[in-house]
PDB file of C-alpha atoms in Angstrom:
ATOM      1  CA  UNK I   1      72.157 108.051 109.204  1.00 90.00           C
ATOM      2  CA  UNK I   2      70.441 108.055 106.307  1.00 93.00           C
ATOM      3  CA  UNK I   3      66.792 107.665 106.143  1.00 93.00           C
ATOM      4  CA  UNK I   4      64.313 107.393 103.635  1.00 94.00           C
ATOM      5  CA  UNK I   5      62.079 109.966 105.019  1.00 95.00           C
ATOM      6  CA  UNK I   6      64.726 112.271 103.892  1.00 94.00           C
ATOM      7  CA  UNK I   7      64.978 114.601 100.936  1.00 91.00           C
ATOM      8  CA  UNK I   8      68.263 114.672  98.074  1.00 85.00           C
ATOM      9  CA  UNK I   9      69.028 117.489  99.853  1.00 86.00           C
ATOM     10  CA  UNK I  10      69.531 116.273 103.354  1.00 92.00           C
ATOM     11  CA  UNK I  11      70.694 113.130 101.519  1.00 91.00           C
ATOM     12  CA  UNK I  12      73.695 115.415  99.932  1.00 86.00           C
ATOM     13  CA  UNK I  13      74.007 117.236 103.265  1.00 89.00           C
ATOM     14  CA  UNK I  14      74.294 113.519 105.348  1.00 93.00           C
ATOM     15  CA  UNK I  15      76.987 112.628 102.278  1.00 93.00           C
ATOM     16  CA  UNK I  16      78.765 115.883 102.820  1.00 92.00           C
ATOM     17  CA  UNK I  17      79.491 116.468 106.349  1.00 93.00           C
ATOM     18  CA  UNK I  18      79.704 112.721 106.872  1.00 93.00           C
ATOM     19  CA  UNK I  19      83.173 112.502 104.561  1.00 93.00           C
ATOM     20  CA  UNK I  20      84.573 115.731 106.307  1.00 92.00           C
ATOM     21  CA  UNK I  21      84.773 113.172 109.321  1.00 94.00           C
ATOM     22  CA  UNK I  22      86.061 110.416 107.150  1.00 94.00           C
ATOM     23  CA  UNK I  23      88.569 112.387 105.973  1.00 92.00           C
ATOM     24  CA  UNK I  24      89.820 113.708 109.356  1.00 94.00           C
ATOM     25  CA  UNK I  25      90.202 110.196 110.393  1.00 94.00           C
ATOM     26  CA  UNK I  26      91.837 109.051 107.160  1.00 92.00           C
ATOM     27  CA  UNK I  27      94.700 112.192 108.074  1.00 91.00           C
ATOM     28  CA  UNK I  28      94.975 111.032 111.811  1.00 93.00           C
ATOM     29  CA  UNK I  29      95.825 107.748 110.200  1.00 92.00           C
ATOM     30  CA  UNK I  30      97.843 108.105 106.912  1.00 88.00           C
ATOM     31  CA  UNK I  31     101.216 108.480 108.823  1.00 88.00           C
ATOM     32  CA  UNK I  32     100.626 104.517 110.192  1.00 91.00           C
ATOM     33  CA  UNK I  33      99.362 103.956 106.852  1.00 89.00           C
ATOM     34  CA  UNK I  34     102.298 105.517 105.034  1.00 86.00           C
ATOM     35  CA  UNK I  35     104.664 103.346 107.237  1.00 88.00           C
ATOM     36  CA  UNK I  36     102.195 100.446 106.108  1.00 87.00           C
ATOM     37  CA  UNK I  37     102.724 100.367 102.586  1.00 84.00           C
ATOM     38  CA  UNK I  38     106.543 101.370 102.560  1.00 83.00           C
ATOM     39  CA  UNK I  39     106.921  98.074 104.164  1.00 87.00           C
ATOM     40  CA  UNK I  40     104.629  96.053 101.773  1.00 87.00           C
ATOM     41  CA  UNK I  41     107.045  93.547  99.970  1.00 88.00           C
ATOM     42  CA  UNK I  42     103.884  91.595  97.442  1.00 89.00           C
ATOM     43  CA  UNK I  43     102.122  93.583  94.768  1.00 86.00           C
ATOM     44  CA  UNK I  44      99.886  94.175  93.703  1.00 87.00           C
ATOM     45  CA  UNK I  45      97.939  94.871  97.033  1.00 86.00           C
ATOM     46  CA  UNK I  46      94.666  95.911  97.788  1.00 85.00           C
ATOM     47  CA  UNK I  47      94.053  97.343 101.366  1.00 88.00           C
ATOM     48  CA  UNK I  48      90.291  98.066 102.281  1.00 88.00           C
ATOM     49  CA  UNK I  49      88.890  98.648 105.624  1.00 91.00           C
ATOM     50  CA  UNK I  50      84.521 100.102 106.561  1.00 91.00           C
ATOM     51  CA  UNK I  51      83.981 102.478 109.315  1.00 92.00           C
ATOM     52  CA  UNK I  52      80.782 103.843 110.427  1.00 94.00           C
ATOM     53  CA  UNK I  53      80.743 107.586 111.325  1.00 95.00           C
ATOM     54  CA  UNK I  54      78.874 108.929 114.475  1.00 95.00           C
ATOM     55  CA  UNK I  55      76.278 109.481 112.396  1.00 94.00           C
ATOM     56  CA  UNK I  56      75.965 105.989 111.884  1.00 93.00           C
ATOM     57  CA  UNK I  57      76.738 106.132 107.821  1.00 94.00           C
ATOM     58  CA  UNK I  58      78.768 102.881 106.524  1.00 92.00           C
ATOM     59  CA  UNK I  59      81.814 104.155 104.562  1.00 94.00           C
ATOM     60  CA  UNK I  60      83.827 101.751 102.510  1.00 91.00           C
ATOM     61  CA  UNK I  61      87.738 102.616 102.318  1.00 91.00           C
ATOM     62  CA  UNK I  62      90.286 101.540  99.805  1.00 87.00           C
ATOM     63  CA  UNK I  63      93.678 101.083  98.605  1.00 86.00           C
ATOM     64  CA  UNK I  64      95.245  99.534  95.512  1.00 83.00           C
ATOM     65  CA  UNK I  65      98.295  99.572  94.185  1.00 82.00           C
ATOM     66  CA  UNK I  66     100.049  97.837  91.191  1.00 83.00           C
ATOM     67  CA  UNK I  67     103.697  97.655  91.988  1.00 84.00           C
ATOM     68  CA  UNK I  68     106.336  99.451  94.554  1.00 81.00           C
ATOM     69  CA  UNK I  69     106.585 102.208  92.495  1.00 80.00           C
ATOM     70  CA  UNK I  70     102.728 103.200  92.913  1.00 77.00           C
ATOM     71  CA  UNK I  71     103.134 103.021  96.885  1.00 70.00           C
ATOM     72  CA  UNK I  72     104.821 106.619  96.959  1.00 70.00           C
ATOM     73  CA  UNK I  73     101.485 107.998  95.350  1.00 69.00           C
ATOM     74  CA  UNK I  74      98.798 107.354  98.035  1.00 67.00           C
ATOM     75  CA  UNK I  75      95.173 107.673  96.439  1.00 75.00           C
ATOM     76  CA  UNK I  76      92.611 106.271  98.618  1.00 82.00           C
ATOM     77  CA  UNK I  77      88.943 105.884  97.648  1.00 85.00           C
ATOM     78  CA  UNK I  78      86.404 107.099 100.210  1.00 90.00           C
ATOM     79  CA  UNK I  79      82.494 105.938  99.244  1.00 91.00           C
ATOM     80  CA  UNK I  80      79.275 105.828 101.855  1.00 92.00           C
ATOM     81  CA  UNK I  81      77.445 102.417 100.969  1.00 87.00           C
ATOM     82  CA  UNK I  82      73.483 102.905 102.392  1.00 90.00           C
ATOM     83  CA  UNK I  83      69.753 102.417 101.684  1.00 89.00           C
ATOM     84  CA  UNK I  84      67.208 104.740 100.410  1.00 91.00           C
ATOM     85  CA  UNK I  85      64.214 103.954  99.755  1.00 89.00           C
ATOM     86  CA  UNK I  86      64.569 100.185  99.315  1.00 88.00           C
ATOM     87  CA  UNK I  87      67.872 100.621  97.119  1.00 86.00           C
ATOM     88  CA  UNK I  88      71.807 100.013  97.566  1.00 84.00           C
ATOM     89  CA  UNK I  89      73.652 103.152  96.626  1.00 87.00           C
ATOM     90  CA  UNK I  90      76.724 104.755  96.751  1.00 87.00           C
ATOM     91  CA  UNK I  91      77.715 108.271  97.660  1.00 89.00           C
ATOM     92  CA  UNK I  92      81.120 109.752  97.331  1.00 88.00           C
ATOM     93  CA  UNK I  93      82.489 113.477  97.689  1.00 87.00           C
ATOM     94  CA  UNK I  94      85.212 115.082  94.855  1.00 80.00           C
ATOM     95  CA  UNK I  95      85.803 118.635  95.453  1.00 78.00           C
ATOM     96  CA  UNK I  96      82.313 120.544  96.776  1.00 78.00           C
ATOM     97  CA  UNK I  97      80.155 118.078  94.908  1.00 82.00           C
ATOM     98  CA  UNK I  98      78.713 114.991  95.957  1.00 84.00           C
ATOM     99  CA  UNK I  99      78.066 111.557  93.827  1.00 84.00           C
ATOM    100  CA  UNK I 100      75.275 109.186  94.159  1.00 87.00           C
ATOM    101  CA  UNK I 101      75.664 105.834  92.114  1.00 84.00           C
ATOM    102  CA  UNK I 102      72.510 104.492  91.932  1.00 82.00           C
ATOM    103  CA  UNK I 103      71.711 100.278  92.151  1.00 78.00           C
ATOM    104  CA  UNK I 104      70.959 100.102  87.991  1.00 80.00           C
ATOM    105  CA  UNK I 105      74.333 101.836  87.399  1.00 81.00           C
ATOM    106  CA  UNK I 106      76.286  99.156  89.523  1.00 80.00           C
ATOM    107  CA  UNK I 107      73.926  96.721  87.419  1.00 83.00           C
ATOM    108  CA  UNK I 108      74.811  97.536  84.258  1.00 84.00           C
ATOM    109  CA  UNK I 109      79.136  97.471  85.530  1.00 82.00           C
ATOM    110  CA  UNK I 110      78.371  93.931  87.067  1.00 82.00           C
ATOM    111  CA  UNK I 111      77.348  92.699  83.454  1.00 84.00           C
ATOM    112  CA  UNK I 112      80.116  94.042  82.278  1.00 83.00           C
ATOM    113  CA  UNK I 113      82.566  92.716  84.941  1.00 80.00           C
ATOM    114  CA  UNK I 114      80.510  89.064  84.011  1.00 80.00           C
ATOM    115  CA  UNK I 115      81.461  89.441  80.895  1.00 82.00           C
ATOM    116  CA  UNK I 116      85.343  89.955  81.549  1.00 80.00           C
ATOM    117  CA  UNK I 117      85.608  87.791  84.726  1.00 75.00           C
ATOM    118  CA  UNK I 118      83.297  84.766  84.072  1.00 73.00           C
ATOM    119  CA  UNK I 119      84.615  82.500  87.430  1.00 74.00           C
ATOM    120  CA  UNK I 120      83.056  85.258  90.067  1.00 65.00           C
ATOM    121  CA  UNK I 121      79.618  85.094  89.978  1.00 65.00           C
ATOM    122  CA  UNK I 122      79.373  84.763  93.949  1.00 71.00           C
ATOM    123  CA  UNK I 123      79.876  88.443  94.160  1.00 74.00           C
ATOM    124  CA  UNK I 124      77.348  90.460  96.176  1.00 78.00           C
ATOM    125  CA  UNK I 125      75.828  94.005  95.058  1.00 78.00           C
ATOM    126  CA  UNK I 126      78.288  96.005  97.774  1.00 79.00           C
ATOM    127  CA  UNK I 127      81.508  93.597  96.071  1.00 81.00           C
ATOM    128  CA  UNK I 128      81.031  95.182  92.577  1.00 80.00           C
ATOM    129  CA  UNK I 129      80.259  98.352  93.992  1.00 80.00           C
ATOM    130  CA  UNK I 130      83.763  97.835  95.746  1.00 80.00           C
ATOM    131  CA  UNK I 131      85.441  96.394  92.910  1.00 79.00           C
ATOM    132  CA  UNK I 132      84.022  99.892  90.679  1.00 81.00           C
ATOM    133  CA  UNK I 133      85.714 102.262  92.947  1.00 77.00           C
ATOM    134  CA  UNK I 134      88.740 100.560  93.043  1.00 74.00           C
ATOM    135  CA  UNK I 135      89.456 100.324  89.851  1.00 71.00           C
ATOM    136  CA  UNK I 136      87.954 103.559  89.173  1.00 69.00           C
ATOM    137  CA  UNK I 137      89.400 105.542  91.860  1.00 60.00           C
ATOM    138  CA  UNK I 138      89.719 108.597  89.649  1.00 54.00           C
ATOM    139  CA  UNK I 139      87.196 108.454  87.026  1.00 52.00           C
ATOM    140  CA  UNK I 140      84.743 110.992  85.200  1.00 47.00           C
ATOM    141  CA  UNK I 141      81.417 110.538  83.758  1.00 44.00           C
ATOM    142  CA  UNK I 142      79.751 112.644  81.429  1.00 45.00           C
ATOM    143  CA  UNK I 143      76.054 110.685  80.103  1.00 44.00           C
ATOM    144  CA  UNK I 144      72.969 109.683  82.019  1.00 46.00           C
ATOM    145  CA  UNK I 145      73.059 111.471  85.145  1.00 48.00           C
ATOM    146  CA  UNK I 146      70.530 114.304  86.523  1.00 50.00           C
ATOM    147  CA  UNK I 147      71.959 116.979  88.511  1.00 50.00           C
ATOM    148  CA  UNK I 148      69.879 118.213  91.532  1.00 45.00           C
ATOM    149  CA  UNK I 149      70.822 122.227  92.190  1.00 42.00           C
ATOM    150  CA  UNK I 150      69.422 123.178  95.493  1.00 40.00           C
ATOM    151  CA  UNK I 151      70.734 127.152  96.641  1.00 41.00           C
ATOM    152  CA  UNK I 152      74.584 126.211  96.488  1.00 42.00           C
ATOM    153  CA  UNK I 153      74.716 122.865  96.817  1.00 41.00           C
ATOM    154  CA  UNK I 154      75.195 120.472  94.131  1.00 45.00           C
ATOM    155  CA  UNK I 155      74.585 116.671  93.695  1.00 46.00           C
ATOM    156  CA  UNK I 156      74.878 114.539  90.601  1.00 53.00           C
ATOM    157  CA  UNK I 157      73.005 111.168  90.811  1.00 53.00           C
ATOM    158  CA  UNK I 158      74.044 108.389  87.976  1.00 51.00           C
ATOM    159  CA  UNK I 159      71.654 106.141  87.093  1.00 47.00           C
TER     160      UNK I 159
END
């Protein structure tokens, strides 16, 4: 579990090891979930499930695709919702390095989502942090973040 009495470095070691098990569950579980979606007749369709880890951690799980023809390319998005010191963020793991989305990040999106989709403004702070990774299941940023280098671990916090 994440706690604030932590340091980044803990914080990216929690983040870390926490989607290793994640991701072992996700594999004991994509052959059902392959069987799932091959029988899925209404698109587009967004599948989403949270699990907490024996660690305790929250991780949010999705799955969206367009049409029939994006059901044979399973991409799932894997991101750790939590608290640290007294803000909502968002951790996710690509490759060896882990991402931390901080609450002013998700701010800034939710304007812009206002501005697009002016008939949800009941959405909570964990719904557009949802709705982000979904639609940006595969995405690359390259401004505004600070990248903490501790011996060889690496974590890059956007803010």
């Amino acid at each position: 579990m994440i706690l604030d009495t932590m340091t980044t470095e803990e914080v990216l070691r929690e983040i870390k090891s926490d989607s290793r098990e994640v991701k072992a569950r996700w594999r004991k579980f994509s052959t059902k979930f392959r069987k799932l979606i091959l029988k899925r007749q209404s698109f587009p369709w967004l599948w989403e499930t949270t699990i907490k880890t024996k660690k305790y951690n929250e991780w949010y799980i999705s799955f969206y695709a367009e049409s029939k023809k994006e059901v044979g390319i399973i991409n799932a998005t894997f991101n750790m919702i939590f608290k640290y010191k007294g803000q909502l963020l968002t951790g996710t793991v690509k490759g060896d390095e882990a991402f931390i989305f901080s609450g002013h990040f998700f701010d800034r999106y939710k304007e812009r989502f206002f501005k697009i989709h002016k008939e949800n403004r009941l959405i909570t702070d964990k719904d557009i942090m949802k709705v982000f990774f979904i639609f940006n299941s595969n995405c690359c940023f390259c401004n505004k973040k600070k990248r903490i280098i501790s011996g060889d671990s690496v974590m890059t916090v956007f803010s």
